[in-house]
C-alpha cells in the first residue's frame, strides 16, 4: 500500500472541491433540464463557461474601488479555506482541521458573502445593490440558524468539531434518526436551499431581476472576475453539500487512512454523493413554485424554529 503524506491529503481536500464543483453544478443543471422536458446543456458546460470568462476582459464600473476588484478573489480564498476545516476526504482530523471548528467555517462562509455584498453595493448598480441588500436582510435570520445547528452539534457530541459529529453518526446508525439530529439536519438543508439560490427561495436560472437575491449581486462583474465569482459560487454549493453529507447524514465513503487507494475512492465518492443530493434539490426545484419575496422570511424562520425545536428536544426530551 502506498501511503500519501498528510500534507498532500490535506491539500487534496480543497483541490477536490475546486476541481469537481463545476461538474456537480453541471450535472444538477442537466438533471433539472431533463425534469423540465428540455435537452439542457452539457454536463461540462460550467468548465467551458469558466474558460470563456477567463479569456475575456474584466471591466469595472466607474467609481468602483479596489474592494470591487478583490472581492471575487477574497471570496474564492474563503471557499478554499473551509475545506481545510471540515471532513471532505478523511474520517480523521487532519492537522489544519484543528485550527477551526464548524462555527469557524460558518464565519468564513459568511465573510465571503459579506465581501461580495459590500462590493456589489458600491457599484451603484440598482440590481446589484438590491441583491446585496436582500442577501444581508435574510442573512440576519439564516446565520442564527447556523449558530443553533452548531449548538445542537455541540450538545450531541460535546464538541463543535465537525469530525466528531461525523464519527458519532458512523459509530451508531441510530444517531441519524434521533429527533434533534433530524431537525438540525432539515434546518441546515433549508439554509442550503437559501444559500445556493434554489427554489422556493430564488430561481437561480431565471432572468426576473425583481426576484433575484444571489444572482443579482454579480451583475457588474465580467471576465476573469466573473469567472471567479461563478467558480466560487459552485464551490460554496459543494462545500455546503459536503458539510450536510459528511457531517450530518452520510459520513461514509471516506478514507480512514492516508492510503492512496482509500483517498482515491474518497475523491470519487464525494462528487457522486453531492450529485445525489443535487438530484434531490433538482426535484424540489421542479416540484415547487418560487415564494414571493416577503414569504422568504417565513421560509427561513421555519428553519430557525426547527433548529430551536432540536435544542429543546435535546434538553427536555433526551433526543
PDB file of C-alpha atoms in Angstrom:
ATOM      1  CA  UNK A   1       0.000   0.000   0.000  1.00  0.00           C
ATOM      2  CA  UNK A   2       1.164   3.496  -0.830  1.00  0.00           C
ATOM      3  CA  UNK A   3       0.621   5.963   1.972  1.00  0.00           C
ATOM      4  CA  UNK A   4       0.272   9.594   0.966  1.00  0.00           C
ATOM      5  CA  UNK A   5       1.939  12.322   3.035  1.00  0.00           C
ATOM      6  CA  UNK A   6      -0.521  14.006   5.374  1.00  0.00           C
ATOM      7  CA  UNK A   7       0.131  17.481   3.873  1.00  0.00           C
ATOM      8  CA  UNK A   8      -0.776  16.066   0.451  1.00  0.00           C
ATOM      9  CA  UNK A   9      -4.032  14.618   1.773  1.00  0.00           C
ATOM     10  CA  UNK A  10      -4.753  17.974   3.398  1.00  0.00           C
ATOM     11  CA  UNK A  11      -4.126  19.790   0.119  1.00  0.00           C
ATOM     12  CA  UNK A  12      -6.310  17.342  -1.800  1.00  0.00           C
ATOM     13  CA  UNK A  13      -9.382  18.439   0.174  1.00  0.00           C
ATOM     14  CA  UNK A  14      -9.692  21.969  -1.268  1.00  0.00           C
ATOM     15  CA  UNK A  15      -8.346  20.783  -4.624  1.00  0.00           C
ATOM     16  CA  UNK A  16     -11.126  18.197  -4.862  1.00  0.00           C
ATOM     17  CA  UNK A  17     -13.740  20.870  -4.178  1.00  0.00           C
ATOM     18  CA  UNK A  18     -12.068  23.260  -6.616  1.00  0.00           C
ATOM     19  CA  UNK A  19     -11.904  20.792  -9.500  1.00  0.00           C
ATOM     20  CA  UNK A  20     -15.200  18.927  -9.142  1.00  0.00           C
ATOM     21  CA  UNK A  21     -17.552  21.734  -8.045  1.00  0.00           C
ATOM     22  CA  UNK A  22     -18.326  22.914 -11.617  1.00  0.00           C
ATOM     23  CA  UNK A  23     -19.031  19.316 -12.652  1.00  0.00           C
ATOM     24  CA  UNK A  24     -21.520  18.890  -9.809  1.00  0.00           C
ATOM     25  CA  UNK A  25     -23.251  22.108 -10.871  1.00  0.00           C
ATOM     26  CA  UNK A  26     -23.317  20.902 -14.474  1.00  0.00           C
ATOM     27  CA  UNK A  27     -24.900  17.576 -13.555  1.00  0.00           C
ATOM     28  CA  UNK A  28     -27.556  19.276 -11.433  1.00  0.00           C
ATOM     29  CA  UNK A  29     -28.360  21.697 -14.261  1.00  0.00           C
ATOM     30  CA  UNK A  30     -28.653  18.776 -16.692  1.00  0.00           C
ATOM     31  CA  UNK A  31     -30.985  16.883 -14.355  1.00  0.00           C
ATOM     32  CA  UNK A  32     -33.151  19.977 -13.922  1.00  0.00           C
ATOM     33  CA  UNK A  33     -33.395  20.335 -17.684  1.00  0.00           C
ATOM     34  CA  UNK A  34     -34.436  16.715 -18.099  1.00  0.00           C
ATOM     35  CA  UNK A  35     -37.083  17.046 -15.407  1.00  0.00           C
ATOM     36  CA  UNK A  36     -38.489  20.040 -17.282  1.00  0.00           C
ATOM     37  CA  UNK A  37     -38.536  18.193 -20.592  1.00  0.00           C
ATOM     38  CA  UNK A  38     -35.613  20.118 -22.079  1.00  0.00           C
ATOM     39  CA  UNK A  39     -32.410  18.792 -23.545  1.00  0.00           C
ATOM     40  CA  UNK A  40     -30.293  21.073 -21.403  1.00  0.00           C
ATOM     41  CA  UNK A  41     -26.632  21.964 -21.526  1.00  0.00           C
ATOM     42  CA  UNK A  42     -23.691  19.610 -21.422  1.00  0.00           C
ATOM     43  CA  UNK A  43     -22.510  18.364 -18.056  1.00  0.00           C
ATOM     44  CA  UNK A  44     -19.135  20.015 -18.657  1.00  0.00           C
ATOM     45  CA  UNK A  45     -20.685  23.331 -19.709  1.00  0.00           C
ATOM     46  CA  UNK A  46     -19.606  25.138 -16.496  1.00  0.00           C
ATOM     47  CA  UNK A  47     -15.970  24.434 -17.389  1.00  0.00           C
ATOM     48  CA  UNK A  48     -16.466  25.876 -20.877  1.00  0.00           C
ATOM     49  CA  UNK A  49     -18.136  28.937 -19.384  1.00  0.00           C
ATOM     50  CA  UNK A  50     -15.253  29.468 -16.977  1.00  0.00           C
ATOM     51  CA  UNK A  51     -12.725  29.158 -19.798  1.00  0.00           C
ATOM     52  CA  UNK A  52     -14.719  31.685 -21.835  1.00  0.00           C
ATOM     53  CA  UNK A  53     -14.872  34.190 -18.988  1.00  0.00           C
ATOM     54  CA  UNK A  54     -11.173  33.827 -18.198  1.00  0.00           C
ATOM     55  CA  UNK A  55     -10.442  34.698 -21.814  1.00  0.00           C
ATOM     56  CA  UNK A  56     -12.363  37.966 -21.699  1.00  0.00           C
ATOM     57  CA  UNK A  57     -11.510  41.377 -20.329  1.00  0.00           C
ATOM     58  CA  UNK A  58     -12.556  42.472 -16.850  1.00  0.00           C
ATOM     59  CA  UNK A  59     -14.400  45.770 -16.649  1.00  0.00           C
ATOM     60  CA  UNK A  60     -15.188  47.757 -13.527  1.00  0.00           C
ATOM     61  CA  UNK A  61     -17.959  50.318 -13.024  1.00  0.00           C
ATOM     62  CA  UNK A  62     -16.901  53.927 -12.861  1.00  0.00           C
ATOM     63  CA  UNK A  63     -16.059  54.855  -9.301  1.00  0.00           C
ATOM     64  CA  UNK A  64     -15.581  51.278  -8.109  1.00  0.00           C
ATOM     65  CA  UNK A  65     -12.747  50.870  -5.628  1.00  0.00           C
ATOM     66  CA  UNK A  66     -10.241  48.103  -5.012  1.00  0.00           C
ATOM     67  CA  UNK A  67     -12.918  46.294  -2.987  1.00  0.00           C
ATOM     68  CA  UNK A  68     -14.789  45.528  -6.207  1.00  0.00           C
ATOM     69  CA  UNK A  69     -11.674  44.044  -7.806  1.00  0.00           C
ATOM     70  CA  UNK A  70     -10.578  41.971  -4.821  1.00  0.00           C
ATOM     71  CA  UNK A  71     -13.988  40.710  -3.695  1.00  0.00           C
ATOM     72  CA  UNK A  72     -14.163  37.648  -6.020  1.00  0.00           C
ATOM     73  CA  UNK A  73     -10.580  36.725  -5.110  1.00  0.00           C
ATOM     74  CA  UNK A  74     -11.259  37.064  -1.381  1.00  0.00           C
ATOM     75  CA  UNK A  75     -14.483  35.068  -1.650  1.00  0.00           C
ATOM     76  CA  UNK A  76     -12.767  32.265  -3.537  1.00  0.00           C
ATOM     77  CA  UNK A  77      -9.990  32.205  -0.935  1.00  0.00           C
ATOM     78  CA  UNK A  78     -12.649  31.746   1.747  1.00  0.00           C
ATOM     79  CA  UNK A  79     -14.211  28.867  -0.163  1.00  0.00           C
ATOM     80  CA  UNK A  80     -10.776  27.235  -0.421  1.00  0.00           C
ATOM     81  CA  UNK A  81     -10.152  27.669   3.296  1.00  0.00           C
ATOM     82  CA  UNK A  82     -13.314  25.984   4.571  1.00  0.00           C
ATOM     83  CA  UNK A  83     -12.469  22.528   3.085  1.00  0.00           C
ATOM     84  CA  UNK A  84      -9.362  22.541   5.273  1.00  0.00           C
ATOM     85  CA  UNK A  85     -11.588  22.639   8.359  1.00  0.00           C
ATOM     86  CA  UNK A  86     -14.262  20.067   7.508  1.00  0.00           C
ATOM     87  CA  UNK A  87     -14.207  16.326   6.704  1.00  0.00           C
ATOM     88  CA  UNK A  88     -14.007  16.252   2.928  1.00  0.00           C
ATOM     89  CA  UNK A  89     -11.995  13.109   2.214  1.00  0.00           C
ATOM     90  CA  UNK A  90     -10.979  11.602   5.561  1.00  0.00           C
ATOM     91  CA  UNK A  91     -12.785  10.398   8.658  1.00  0.00           C
ATOM     92  CA  UNK A  92      -9.918  11.506  10.889  1.00  0.00           C
ATOM     93  CA  UNK A  93      -8.978  15.139  11.550  1.00  0.00           C
ATOM     94  CA  UNK A  94      -6.082  16.430   9.501  1.00  0.00           C
ATOM     95  CA  UNK A  95      -3.615  18.883  11.103  1.00  0.00           C
ATOM     96  CA  UNK A  96      -5.328  22.040   9.862  1.00  0.00           C
ATOM     97  CA  UNK A  97      -8.700  20.633  10.880  1.00  0.00           C
ATOM     98  CA  UNK A  98      -7.969  21.748  14.431  1.00  0.00           C
ATOM     99  CA  UNK A  99      -7.468  25.427  13.606  1.00  0.00           C
ATOM    100  CA  UNK A 100     -11.216  25.991  13.386  1.00  0.00           C
ATOM    101  CA  UNK A 101     -14.491  24.306  14.221  1.00  0.00           C
ATOM    102  CA  UNK A 102     -17.737  24.147  12.269  1.00  0.00           C
ATOM    103  CA  UNK A 103     -18.654  27.567  13.638  1.00  0.00           C
ATOM    104  CA  UNK A 104     -15.405  28.986  12.306  1.00  0.00           C
ATOM    105  CA  UNK A 105     -16.185  27.512   8.908  1.00  0.00           C
ATOM    106  CA  UNK A 106     -19.578  29.197   9.011  1.00  0.00           C
ATOM    107  CA  UNK A 107     -17.945  32.529   9.807  1.00  0.00           C
ATOM    108  CA  UNK A 108     -15.574  32.134   6.853  1.00  0.00           C
ATOM    109  CA  UNK A 109     -18.500  31.456   4.512  1.00  0.00           C
ATOM    110  CA  UNK A 110     -20.334  34.458   5.964  1.00  0.00           C
ATOM    111  CA  UNK A 111     -17.230  36.584   5.381  1.00  0.00           C
ATOM    112  CA  UNK A 112     -17.197  35.608   1.706  1.00  0.00           C
ATOM    113  CA  UNK A 113     -20.853  36.564   1.356  1.00  0.00           C
ATOM    114  CA  UNK A 114     -20.253  39.848   3.173  1.00  0.00           C
ATOM    115  CA  UNK A 115     -17.343  40.815   0.917  1.00  0.00           C
ATOM    116  CA  UNK A 116     -19.380  40.141  -2.224  1.00  0.00           C
ATOM    117  CA  UNK A 117     -22.336  42.090  -0.836  1.00  0.00           C
ATOM    118  CA  UNK A 118     -20.164  45.105   0.019  1.00  0.00           C
ATOM    119  CA  UNK A 119     -18.536  45.078  -3.410  1.00  0.00           C
ATOM    120  CA  UNK A 120     -21.918  44.764  -5.130  1.00  0.00           C
ATOM    121  CA  UNK A 121     -23.353  47.624  -3.089  1.00  0.00           C
ATOM    122  CA  UNK A 122     -20.568  50.019  -4.053  1.00  0.00           C
ATOM    123  CA  UNK A 123     -21.017  49.504  -7.794  1.00  0.00           C
ATOM    124  CA  UNK A 124     -24.004  51.828  -7.944  1.00  0.00           C
ATOM    125  CA  UNK A 125     -25.993  49.299  -9.962  1.00  0.00           C
ATOM    126  CA  UNK A 126     -29.586  49.215  -8.697  1.00  0.00           C
ATOM    127  CA  UNK A 127     -29.926  45.472  -9.260  1.00  0.00           C
ATOM    128  CA  UNK A 128     -26.605  44.644  -7.590  1.00  0.00           C
ATOM    129  CA  UNK A 129     -27.438  46.876  -4.644  1.00  0.00           C
ATOM    130  CA  UNK A 130     -30.872  45.304  -4.414  1.00  0.00           C
ATOM    131  CA  UNK A 131     -29.380  41.804  -4.337  1.00  0.00           C
ATOM    132  CA  UNK A 132     -26.793  42.808  -1.734  1.00  0.00           C
ATOM    133  CA  UNK A 133     -29.436  44.410   0.470  1.00  0.00           C
ATOM    134  CA  UNK A 134     -31.743  41.415   0.244  1.00  0.00           C
ATOM    135  CA  UNK A 135     -28.978  38.905   0.921  1.00  0.00           C
ATOM    136  CA  UNK A 136     -27.918  40.673   4.119  1.00  0.00           C
ATOM    137  CA  UNK A 137     -31.524  41.104   5.231  1.00  0.00           C
ATOM    138  CA  UNK A 138     -32.248  37.396   5.015  1.00  0.00           C
ATOM    139  CA  UNK A 139     -28.793  36.521   6.365  1.00  0.00           C
ATOM    140  CA  UNK A 140     -29.867  38.115   9.635  1.00  0.00           C
ATOM    141  CA  UNK A 141     -32.142  35.081  10.031  1.00  0.00           C
ATOM    142  CA  UNK A 142     -30.109  32.330   8.354  1.00  0.00           C
ATOM    143  CA  UNK A 143     -26.936  32.964  10.341  1.00  0.00           C
ATOM    144  CA  UNK A 144     -28.661  32.355  13.709  1.00  0.00           C
ATOM    145  CA  UNK A 145     -29.930  29.084  12.227  1.00  0.00           C
ATOM    146  CA  UNK A 146     -26.343  28.013  11.568  1.00  0.00           C
ATOM    147  CA  UNK A 147     -25.374  29.051  15.098  1.00  0.00           C
ATOM    148  CA  UNK A 148     -28.141  26.925  16.596  1.00  0.00           C
ATOM    149  CA  UNK A 149     -27.190  23.989  14.365  1.00  0.00           C
ATOM    150  CA  UNK A 150     -23.660  24.241  15.747  1.00  0.00           C
ATOM    151  CA  UNK A 151     -25.081  24.481  19.262  1.00  0.00           C
ATOM    152  CA  UNK A 152     -27.089  21.312  18.675  1.00  0.00           C
ATOM    153  CA  UNK A 153     -23.984  19.549  17.367  1.00  0.00           C
ATOM    154  CA  UNK A 154     -22.061  20.626  20.448  1.00  0.00           C
ATOM    155  CA  UNK A 155     -24.783  19.293  22.746  1.00  0.00           C
ATOM    156  CA  UNK A 156     -24.821  15.920  20.980  1.00  0.00           C
ATOM    157  CA  UNK A 157     -21.073  15.346  20.714  1.00  0.00           C
ATOM    158  CA  UNK A 158     -19.620  17.539  23.441  1.00  0.00           C
ATOM    159  CA  UNK A 159     -17.609  19.449  20.844  1.00  0.00           C
ATOM    160  CA  UNK A 160     -18.279  21.529  17.755  1.00  0.00           C
ATOM    161  CA  UNK A 161     -15.596  19.876  15.649  1.00  0.00           C
ATOM    162  CA  UNK A 162     -17.301  18.514  12.504  1.00  0.00           C
ATOM    163  CA  UNK A 163     -15.137  15.391  12.548  1.00  0.00           C
ATOM    164  CA  UNK A 164     -16.562  14.467  15.956  1.00  0.00           C
ATOM    165  CA  UNK A 165     -20.172  14.556  14.787  1.00  0.00           C
ATOM    166  CA  UNK A 166     -19.313  12.556  11.685  1.00  0.00           C
ATOM    167  CA  UNK A 167     -17.672   9.939  13.875  1.00  0.00           C
ATOM    168  CA  UNK A 168     -20.745   9.882  16.131  1.00  0.00           C
ATOM    169  CA  UNK A 169     -23.006   9.198  13.150  1.00  0.00           C
ATOM    170  CA  UNK A 170     -20.699   6.498  11.789  1.00  0.00           C
ATOM    171  CA  UNK A 171     -20.449   4.758  15.149  1.00  0.00           C
ATOM    172  CA  UNK A 172     -24.212   4.445  15.542  1.00  0.00           C
ATOM    173  CA  UNK A 173     -26.838   4.493  12.817  1.00  0.00           C
ATOM    174  CA  UNK A 174     -29.401   5.402  15.476  1.00  0.00           C
ATOM    175  CA  UNK A 175     -27.848   8.857  15.665  1.00  0.00           C
ATOM    176  CA  UNK A 176     -29.266   9.737  12.238  1.00  0.00           C
ATOM    177  CA  UNK A 177     -32.863   9.124  13.309  1.00  0.00           C
ATOM    178  CA  UNK A 178     -32.618  10.958  16.611  1.00  0.00           C
ATOM    179  CA  UNK A 179     -35.232  13.741  16.550  1.00  0.00           C
ATOM    180  CA  UNK A 180     -32.771  16.501  17.407  1.00  0.00           C
ATOM    181  CA  UNK A 181     -30.340  15.338  14.740  1.00  0.00           C
ATOM    182  CA  UNK A 182     -33.062  15.122  12.093  1.00  0.00           C
ATOM    183  CA  UNK A 183     -34.444  18.553  12.950  1.00  0.00           C
ATOM    184  CA  UNK A 184     -30.995  20.150  12.814  1.00  0.00           C
ATOM    185  CA  UNK A 185     -30.214  18.424   9.505  1.00  0.00           C
ATOM    186  CA  UNK A 186     -33.503  19.568   7.938  1.00  0.00           C
ATOM    187  CA  UNK A 187     -32.918  23.124   9.162  1.00  0.00           C
ATOM    188  CA  UNK A 188     -29.434  23.108   7.662  1.00  0.00           C
ATOM    189  CA  UNK A 189     -30.829  21.722   4.400  1.00  0.00           C
ATOM    190  CA  UNK A 190     -33.261  24.642   4.256  1.00  0.00           C
ATOM    191  CA  UNK A 191     -30.347  27.025   4.782  1.00  0.00           C
ATOM    192  CA  UNK A 192     -28.570  25.341   1.869  1.00  0.00           C
ATOM    193  CA  UNK A 193     -31.591  25.973  -0.361  1.00  0.00           C
ATOM    194  CA  UNK A 194     -31.381  29.644   0.551  1.00  0.00           C
ATOM    195  CA  UNK A 195     -27.609  29.985   0.300  1.00  0.00           C
ATOM    196  CA  UNK A 196     -27.452  28.311  -3.114  1.00  0.00           C
ATOM    197  CA  UNK A 197     -30.342  30.309  -4.562  1.00  0.00           C
ATOM    198  CA  UNK A 198     -32.726  27.413  -5.074  1.00  0.00           C
ATOM    199  CA  UNK A 199     -36.490  27.220  -5.198  1.00  0.00           C
ATOM    200  CA  UNK A 200     -38.523  28.023  -3.154  1.00  0.00           C
ATOM    201  CA  UNK A 201     -36.208  30.952  -2.329  1.00  0.00           C
ATOM    202  CA  UNK A 202     -34.843  32.005  -5.709  1.00  0.00           C
ATOM    203  CA  UNK A 203     -34.965  30.942  -9.337  1.00  0.00           C
ATOM    204  CA  UNK A 204     -31.236  30.700  -9.940  1.00  0.00           C
ATOM    205  CA  UNK A 205     -31.631  30.166 -13.689  1.00  0.00           C
ATOM    206  CA  UNK A 206     -34.245  32.853 -14.240  1.00  0.00           C
ATOM    207  CA  UNK A 207     -33.980  36.397 -15.522  1.00  0.00           C
ATOM    208  CA  UNK A 208     -36.553  38.029 -13.257  1.00  0.00           C
ATOM    209  CA  UNK A 209     -34.463  40.768 -11.666  1.00  0.00           C
ATOM    210  CA  UNK A 210     -37.140  41.657  -9.140  1.00  0.00           C
ATOM    211  CA  UNK A 211     -36.929  38.206  -7.571  1.00  0.00           C
ATOM    212  CA  UNK A 212     -33.162  37.850  -7.601  1.00  0.00           C
ATOM    213  CA  UNK A 213     -31.012  37.710  -4.499  1.00  0.00           C
ATOM    214  CA  UNK A 214     -27.809  35.748  -5.024  1.00  0.00           C
ATOM    215  CA  UNK A 215     -27.733  36.157  -8.801  1.00  0.00           C
ATOM    216  CA  UNK A 216     -28.315  39.914  -8.704  1.00  0.00           C
ATOM    217  CA  UNK A 217     -25.134  40.610  -6.764  1.00  0.00           C
ATOM    218  CA  UNK A 218     -22.878  39.556  -9.633  1.00  0.00           C
ATOM    219  CA  UNK A 219     -24.376  41.741 -12.350  1.00  0.00           C
ATOM    220  CA  UNK A 220     -21.433  44.148 -12.603  1.00  0.00           C
ATOM    221  CA  UNK A 221     -18.539  41.691 -12.771  1.00  0.00           C
ATOM    222  CA  UNK A 222     -17.128  40.443 -16.058  1.00  0.00           C
ATOM    223  CA  UNK A 223     -14.220  38.478 -17.466  1.00  0.00           C
ATOM    224  CA  UNK A 224     -11.924  36.628 -15.036  1.00  0.00           C
ATOM    225  CA  UNK A 225     -13.564  38.279 -12.031  1.00  0.00           C
ATOM    226  CA  UNK A 226     -16.947  36.927 -13.095  1.00  0.00           C
ATOM    227  CA  UNK A 227     -15.341  33.528 -13.672  1.00  0.00           C
ATOM    228  CA  UNK A 228     -14.002  33.513 -10.125  1.00  0.00           C
ATOM    229  CA  UNK A 229     -17.399  34.577  -8.818  1.00  0.00           C
ATOM    230  CA  UNK A 230     -19.154  31.751 -10.684  1.00  0.00           C
ATOM    231  CA  UNK A 231     -16.494  29.238  -9.703  1.00  0.00           C
ATOM    232  CA  UNK A 232     -16.700  30.364  -6.087  1.00  0.00           C
ATOM    233  CA  UNK A 233     -20.474  30.003  -6.142  1.00  0.00           C
ATOM    234  CA  UNK A 234     -20.135  26.403  -7.332  1.00  0.00           C
ATOM    235  CA  UNK A 235     -17.529  25.748  -4.635  1.00  0.00           C
ATOM    236  CA  UNK A 236     -19.759  27.246  -1.959  1.00  0.00           C
ATOM    237  CA  UNK A 237     -22.569  24.942  -3.049  1.00  0.00           C
ATOM    238  CA  UNK A 238     -20.330  21.881  -2.878  1.00  0.00           C
ATOM    239  CA  UNK A 239     -18.874  22.906   0.491  1.00  0.00           C
ATOM    240  CA  UNK A 240     -22.377  23.170   1.955  1.00  0.00           C
ATOM    241  CA  UNK A 241     -23.316  19.829   0.391  1.00  0.00           C
ATOM    242  CA  UNK A 242     -20.178  18.292   1.888  1.00  0.00           C
ATOM    243  CA  UNK A 243     -20.976  19.565   5.378  1.00  0.00           C
ATOM    244  CA  UNK A 244     -24.503  18.159   5.203  1.00  0.00           C
ATOM    245  CA  UNK A 245     -23.370  14.820   3.776  1.00  0.00           C
ATOM    246  CA  UNK A 246     -20.102  14.138   5.586  1.00  0.00           C
ATOM    247  CA  UNK A 247     -21.140  15.583   8.930  1.00  0.00           C
ATOM    248  CA  UNK A 248     -24.885  15.039   9.270  1.00  0.00           C
ATOM    249  CA  UNK A 249     -26.424  12.352   7.090  1.00  0.00           C
ATOM    250  CA  UNK A 250     -23.934  10.255   5.095  1.00  0.00           C
ATOM    251  CA  UNK A 251     -20.387  10.280   6.531  1.00  0.00           C
ATOM    252  CA  UNK A 252     -19.394   7.184   4.596  1.00  0.00           C
ATOM    253  CA  UNK A 253     -17.187   6.578   1.569  1.00  0.00           C
ATOM    254  CA  UNK A 254     -14.357   8.482   3.206  1.00  0.00           C
ATOM    255  CA  UNK A 255     -10.751   7.463   3.743  1.00  0.00           C
ATOM    256  CA  UNK A 256      -9.919   6.006   7.149  1.00  0.00           C
ATOM    257  CA  UNK A 257      -6.187   6.254   6.476  1.00  0.00           C
ATOM    258  CA  UNK A 258      -3.739   8.013   4.178  1.00  0.00           C
ATOM    259  CA  UNK A 259      -3.600   5.016   1.841  1.00  0.00           C
ATOM    260  CA  UNK A 260      -3.601   6.234  -1.760  1.00  0.00           C
ATOM    261  CA  UNK A 261      -6.342   3.813  -2.800  1.00  0.00           C
ATOM    262  CA  UNK A 262      -8.676   4.842   0.004  1.00  0.00           C
ATOM    263  CA  UNK A 263      -8.078   8.525  -0.653  1.00  0.00           C
ATOM    264  CA  UNK A 264      -8.738   7.952  -4.349  1.00  0.00           C
ATOM    265  CA  UNK A 265     -12.053   6.268  -3.557  1.00  0.00           C
ATOM    266  CA  UNK A 266     -12.981   9.197  -1.311  1.00  0.00           C
ATOM    267  CA  UNK A 267     -12.166  11.676  -4.097  1.00  0.00           C
ATOM    268  CA  UNK A 268     -14.534   9.825  -6.430  1.00  0.00           C
ATOM    269  CA  UNK A 269     -17.233   9.249  -3.810  1.00  0.00           C
ATOM    270  CA  UNK A 270     -17.568  12.871  -2.709  1.00  0.00           C
ATOM    271  CA  UNK A 271     -18.799  14.383  -6.002  1.00  0.00           C
ATOM    272  CA  UNK A 272     -21.060  11.385  -6.552  1.00  0.00           C
ATOM    273  CA  UNK A 273     -22.698  11.918  -3.163  1.00  0.00           C
ATOM    274  CA  UNK A 274     -23.042  15.622  -3.914  1.00  0.00           C
ATOM    275  CA  UNK A 275     -24.705  14.798  -7.223  1.00  0.00           C
ATOM    276  CA  UNK A 276     -27.233  12.552  -5.461  1.00  0.00           C
ATOM    277  CA  UNK A 277     -28.070  15.380  -3.077  1.00  0.00           C
ATOM    278  CA  UNK A 278     -28.206  17.733  -6.049  1.00  0.00           C
ATOM    279  CA  UNK A 279     -30.742  15.480  -7.754  1.00  0.00           C
ATOM    280  CA  UNK A 280     -32.968  15.740  -4.678  1.00  0.00           C
ATOM    281  CA  UNK A 281     -32.663  19.523  -4.819  1.00  0.00           C
ATOM    282  CA  UNK A 282     -33.394  19.475  -8.558  1.00  0.00           C
ATOM    283  CA  UNK A 283     -36.599  17.542  -7.892  1.00  0.00           C
ATOM    284  CA  UNK A 284     -37.568  20.143  -5.282  1.00  0.00           C
ATOM    285  CA  UNK A 285     -36.758  22.871  -7.809  1.00  0.00           C
ATOM    286  CA  UNK A 286     -39.104  21.278 -10.312  1.00  0.00           C
ATOM    287  CA  UNK A 287     -41.875  20.483  -7.830  1.00  0.00           C
ATOM    288  CA  UNK A 288     -42.449  23.783  -6.072  1.00  0.00           C
ATOM    289  CA  UNK A 289     -43.082  27.350  -7.100  1.00  0.00           C
ATOM    290  CA  UNK A 290     -40.891  30.237  -6.067  1.00  0.00           C
ATOM    291  CA  UNK A 291     -42.035  32.029  -2.952  1.00  0.00           C
ATOM    292  CA  UNK A 292     -42.921  35.692  -3.013  1.00  0.00           C
ATOM    293  CA  UNK A 293     -40.158  37.848  -1.654  1.00  0.00           C
ATOM    294  CA  UNK A 294     -41.918  38.671   1.599  1.00  0.00           C
ATOM    295  CA  UNK A 295     -42.611  34.957   2.132  1.00  0.00           C
ATOM    296  CA  UNK A 296     -38.905  34.076   2.125  1.00  0.00           C
ATOM    297  CA  UNK A 297     -38.584  35.333   5.690  1.00  0.00           C
ATOM    298  CA  UNK A 298     -41.240  32.808   6.688  1.00  0.00           C
ATOM    299  CA  UNK A 299     -39.280  30.020   4.999  1.00  0.00           C
ATOM    300  CA  UNK A 300     -36.061  30.969   6.780  1.00  0.00           C
ATOM    301  CA  UNK A 301     -37.930  31.496  10.047  1.00  0.00           C
ATOM    302  CA  UNK A 302     -39.288  27.954   9.717  1.00  0.00           C
ATOM    303  CA  UNK A 303     -35.704  26.684   9.567  1.00  0.00           C
ATOM    304  CA  UNK A 304     -34.930  28.690  12.694  1.00  0.00           C
ATOM    305  CA  UNK A 305     -37.916  27.199  14.523  1.00  0.00           C
ATOM    306  CA  UNK A 306     -36.854  23.681  13.530  1.00  0.00           C
ATOM    307  CA  UNK A 307     -33.368  24.080  14.940  1.00  0.00           C
ATOM    308  CA  UNK A 308     -34.704  25.704  18.131  1.00  0.00           C
ATOM    309  CA  UNK A 309     -37.031  22.726  18.460  1.00  0.00           C
ATOM    310  CA  UNK A 310     -33.985  20.479  18.066  1.00  0.00           C
ATOM    311  CA  UNK A 311     -32.336  22.173  21.041  1.00  0.00           C
ATOM    312  CA  UNK A 312     -35.489  21.855  23.151  1.00  0.00           C
ATOM    313  CA  UNK A 313     -35.769  18.201  22.152  1.00  0.00           C
ATOM    314  CA  UNK A 314     -32.271  17.568  23.458  1.00  0.00           C
ATOM    315  CA  UNK A 315     -32.865  19.414  26.703  1.00  0.00           C
ATOM    316  CA  UNK A 316     -36.327  18.180  27.594  1.00  0.00           C
ATOM    317  CA  UNK A 317     -36.853  15.032  25.557  1.00  0.00           C
ATOM    318  CA  UNK A 318     -33.432  13.452  25.644  1.00  0.00           C
ATOM    319  CA  UNK A 319     -33.490  13.331  21.827  1.00  0.00           C
TER     320      UNK A 319
END
